[in-house]
Amino acid sequence: MIEIRPQEGIVGEIKVPGDKSISHRAALLGSLSREGIEVENFSPGEDCASTLSCLRTMGCEVNKDAVSGKVSVKAPDGLKEPNDVLDAGNSGTTARLILGLISGIPNIFAVITGDESLKRRPMGRVAKPLVAMGAKIDGREFGEKLPLAVRGRKLTGGVHTLQVASAQVKTAILFAGLRAQGATTVIEPTLTRDHTEIMLEHLGTPIFRKGLKVTVYPVSSLKGASWTIPGDFSAAAFWIVAAAITEKSELQIKKVNVNPTRTGLLRVLQRMGLDYNIEDEILSGGERMATITVRSSYLKGTKVMPEEIPSMIDELPVLAVAATQAEGTTEIRGAGELRVKESDRIHAMTEGLKRMGAQIEELQDGWIIKGKTKLSGARLKSFGDHRIAMALAVAGLAADDSVILEGESCVHISYPSFFEDLKALTTKSQPKERVSS
């Protein structure tokens, strides 16, 4: 367990870990390249380590420098049939994207599993379109849950209209399409994060994009490349909200990803009154990277619509924290996907914030939160979910007394140094005066 003390004046600068979504995709696409892909600032989290481990098991040459964060992946002789189970750990991205990756490689047999949390998460949404392309996949609950067994086959491209907006499902189908016969098209109900499309374009791979439609064509091997991965916006989101809801704060977040399909949180916070600016924007690997400066802000409640959710799905727990410190009512709808993440994030945040005295109503697909609320110190649990742990830690910065958080080690999934970074930033700031009763 760890103690989070109230703070004000979070001032300085920080650099967050490399983007987790981009790191996964760079490594997996490296496995389709004889020349290899080399990236700097690869995510240090356990999720991306699971992806690298699975690729090693399939015969890829994987090199990682723990100090610099540089990672290279290549498969000069192509992917090989693994001689052991592919363990995705807690990473849904690893399991779903590898399923798409190997479905179209003939004669490869693999079994994909994960930890107890991942075994509860839905996989049928990926398996079904791949089976429609000709893949042979089976598993628990008729292919809905891990472990899944897949035998690679020659696949046929086609048009896939997604019922659920999911970048993971889209990417799994596109990965399979790179080895299929004919073009493969995915049509989304709402635009989701487009890191896969950007990376394929950067690698010179034939790809066509128009609106909600993306089409890929088969290739024998991808070109090699090297670039630096931007900082993870989902990690930056915790510091954005932390600076916004604490007094006398001004924080710079350096070299962070500002891809518009990822920065929905910024757009929502902007209409809530966030005081921020973006500068020093450059491109790296086709992705936009910049410095975000955030200052203490007077926030007002807002309504978040379902069509906004895909661009901020991972940031919703910390948005709920911001909403407790905003004047008026904030309503967040269309976020039912949070029920099937590493935890039931809707329930987890409701329980945690209620314990701190927040006025929060749990809906089936989101929350209604009334503010501004004076949060109280409390004993909280992370539910074993990294984003819940970090969101509640941010809430603790704005409380009137210490928060004791249990199960904080789960942050290693995506942001191993989160609490070290929190300590470094709050050591420079001033403890908030406790309110006497």
XYZ file of C-alpha atoms in Angstrom, residues 173-346:
174
model
C -8.118 -7.573 -38.999
C -5.616 -5.291 -40.759
C -2.707 -7.453 -39.555
C -4.463 -10.526 -40.950
C -5.132 -8.627 -44.163
C -1.415 -8.112 -44.737
C -1.187 -11.857 -45.442
C -4.625 -12.417 -46.997
C -5.587 -12.887 -50.636
C -7.024 -9.657 -52.005
C -7.828 -6.378 -50.283
C -9.085 -6.224 -46.694
C -11.316 -3.315 -45.662
C -12.477 -2.320 -42.186
C -15.359 0.134 -41.674
C -15.651 1.605 -38.176
C -18.793 3.022 -36.526
C -16.643 5.792 -35.010
C -13.029 6.713 -35.669
C -10.683 4.987 -33.216
C -6.969 5.451 -32.579
C -5.156 5.169 -35.902
C -1.604 4.234 -34.866
C -1.645 1.123 -37.071
C -2.619 3.089 -40.173
C -0.013 5.774 -39.489
C 2.709 3.172 -38.932
C 1.868 1.249 -42.103
C 1.950 4.500 -44.089
C 5.282 5.370 -42.499
C 6.640 1.971 -43.566
C 5.465 2.520 -47.136
C 2.900 -0.273 -46.989
C -0.038 -0.067 -49.452
C -2.966 1.306 -47.434
C -5.963 3.475 -48.344
C -7.901 5.583 -45.846
C -11.097 7.566 -46.340
C -13.326 8.610 -43.467
C -14.240 5.571 -41.383
C -12.934 3.122 -44.005
C -9.393 1.705 -44.184
C -8.096 -0.842 -46.707
C -4.838 -2.808 -46.722
C -3.337 -5.061 -49.361
C -1.189 -8.194 -48.996
C 2.596 -7.853 -48.726
C 5.357 -10.450 -48.503
C 7.470 -8.448 -46.045
C 7.456 -4.990 -44.504
C 10.293 -2.519 -44.932
C 12.608 -1.835 -42.021
C 12.646 1.527 -40.221
C 13.679 3.300 -37.031
C 12.132 6.171 -35.083
C 11.380 7.474 -31.575
C 8.038 6.637 -29.966
C 6.275 9.676 -28.426
C 5.301 9.735 -24.768
C 2.018 8.007 -23.936
C -0.910 10.436 -23.822
C -2.823 8.036 -21.569
C 0.014 8.347 -19.044
C 0.170 12.115 -19.521
C -3.561 12.336 -18.776
C -2.973 11.724 -15.060
C -0.575 14.680 -14.838
C -2.875 16.888 -16.931
C -5.708 16.365 -14.444
C -3.381 16.523 -11.426
C -2.129 19.972 -12.444
C -5.613 21.186 -13.361
C -7.260 20.316 -10.024
C -4.482 21.410 -7.646
C -3.842 25.063 -6.807
C -0.771 27.034 -7.932
C 0.263 24.396 -10.469
C 2.052 24.708 -13.793
C 3.390 21.517 -15.326
C 5.109 20.791 -18.642
C 4.711 17.300 -20.135
C 7.471 16.861 -22.700
C 7.445 15.012 -26.042
C 4.010 13.454 -25.622
C 1.804 11.993 -28.349
C -0.858 14.477 -29.509
C -2.494 12.309 -32.163
C -6.099 13.654 -32.420
C -7.545 10.136 -32.139
C -6.002 9.953 -28.656
C -6.541 13.437 -27.236
C -10.299 13.453 -26.681
C -9.621 14.157 -22.997
C -7.979 17.451 -23.896
C -10.964 18.509 -25.996
C -13.400 17.693 -23.190
C -11.267 19.395 -20.531
C -10.881 22.418 -22.797
C -14.624 23.016 -22.863
C -14.617 22.448 -19.084
C -12.146 25.340 -18.786
C -8.692 23.713 -18.840
C -5.850 26.237 -18.968
C -3.242 24.652 -21.240
C -1.192 25.073 -24.392
C 0.615 22.832 -26.863
C 3.959 23.795 -28.389
C 7.119 22.423 -30.055
C 5.143 19.980 -32.190
C 7.122 17.635 -34.463
C 6.546 14.352 -36.299
C 8.174 11.078 -35.267
C 7.359 7.867 -37.102
C 4.405 9.710 -38.604
C 2.999 10.542 -35.144
C 2.563 14.049 -33.754
C 4.656 14.753 -30.650
C 4.643 17.961 -28.589
C 4.986 19.575 -25.171
C 1.752 20.147 -23.228
C 1.766 22.785 -20.482
C -1.100 22.654 -17.966
C -1.969 25.151 -15.232
C -4.404 25.151 -12.314
C -7.853 25.551 -13.827
C -11.389 26.537 -12.892
C -13.410 23.663 -14.355
C -17.109 23.481 -15.157
C -19.229 20.391 -15.678
C -19.972 19.087 -19.161
C -21.724 16.292 -21.019
C -19.578 13.663 -22.744
C -21.382 12.034 -25.656
C -20.988 8.391 -26.806
C -19.272 9.396 -30.054
C -16.482 11.056 -28.040
C -15.664 7.945 -26.016
C -13.316 6.098 -28.434
C -10.804 8.973 -28.400
C -10.548 8.897 -24.598
C -11.594 5.425 -23.438
C -8.488 4.901 -21.279
C -8.655 8.418 -19.813
C -12.234 8.201 -18.524
C -11.314 7.148 -14.959
C -9.174 10.252 -14.466
C -11.793 12.416 -16.208
C -14.196 11.240 -13.493
C -11.724 12.609 -10.946
C -11.611 15.960 -12.764
C -15.420 16.038 -12.777
C -15.526 15.903 -8.967
C -13.572 19.188 -8.959
C -15.695 20.904 -11.625
C -18.588 23.237 -10.799
C -21.912 21.754 -11.856
C -22.859 18.378 -13.276
C -20.777 16.190 -15.579
C -22.487 13.344 -17.402
C -20.440 10.664 -19.178
C -22.409 8.236 -21.378
C -21.644 5.534 -23.932
C -18.710 4.132 -21.937
C -20.031 0.610 -21.348
C -16.740 -0.768 -22.702
C -15.222 0.184 -19.315
C -17.130 -2.729 -17.780
C -14.870 -5.258 -19.563
C -11.449 -3.705 -19.050
C -8.883 -4.971 -16.515
C -11.604 -4.303 -13.956
C -15.139 -2.973 -14.125
C -13.836 0.576 -14.257
C -17.249 2.200 -13.943
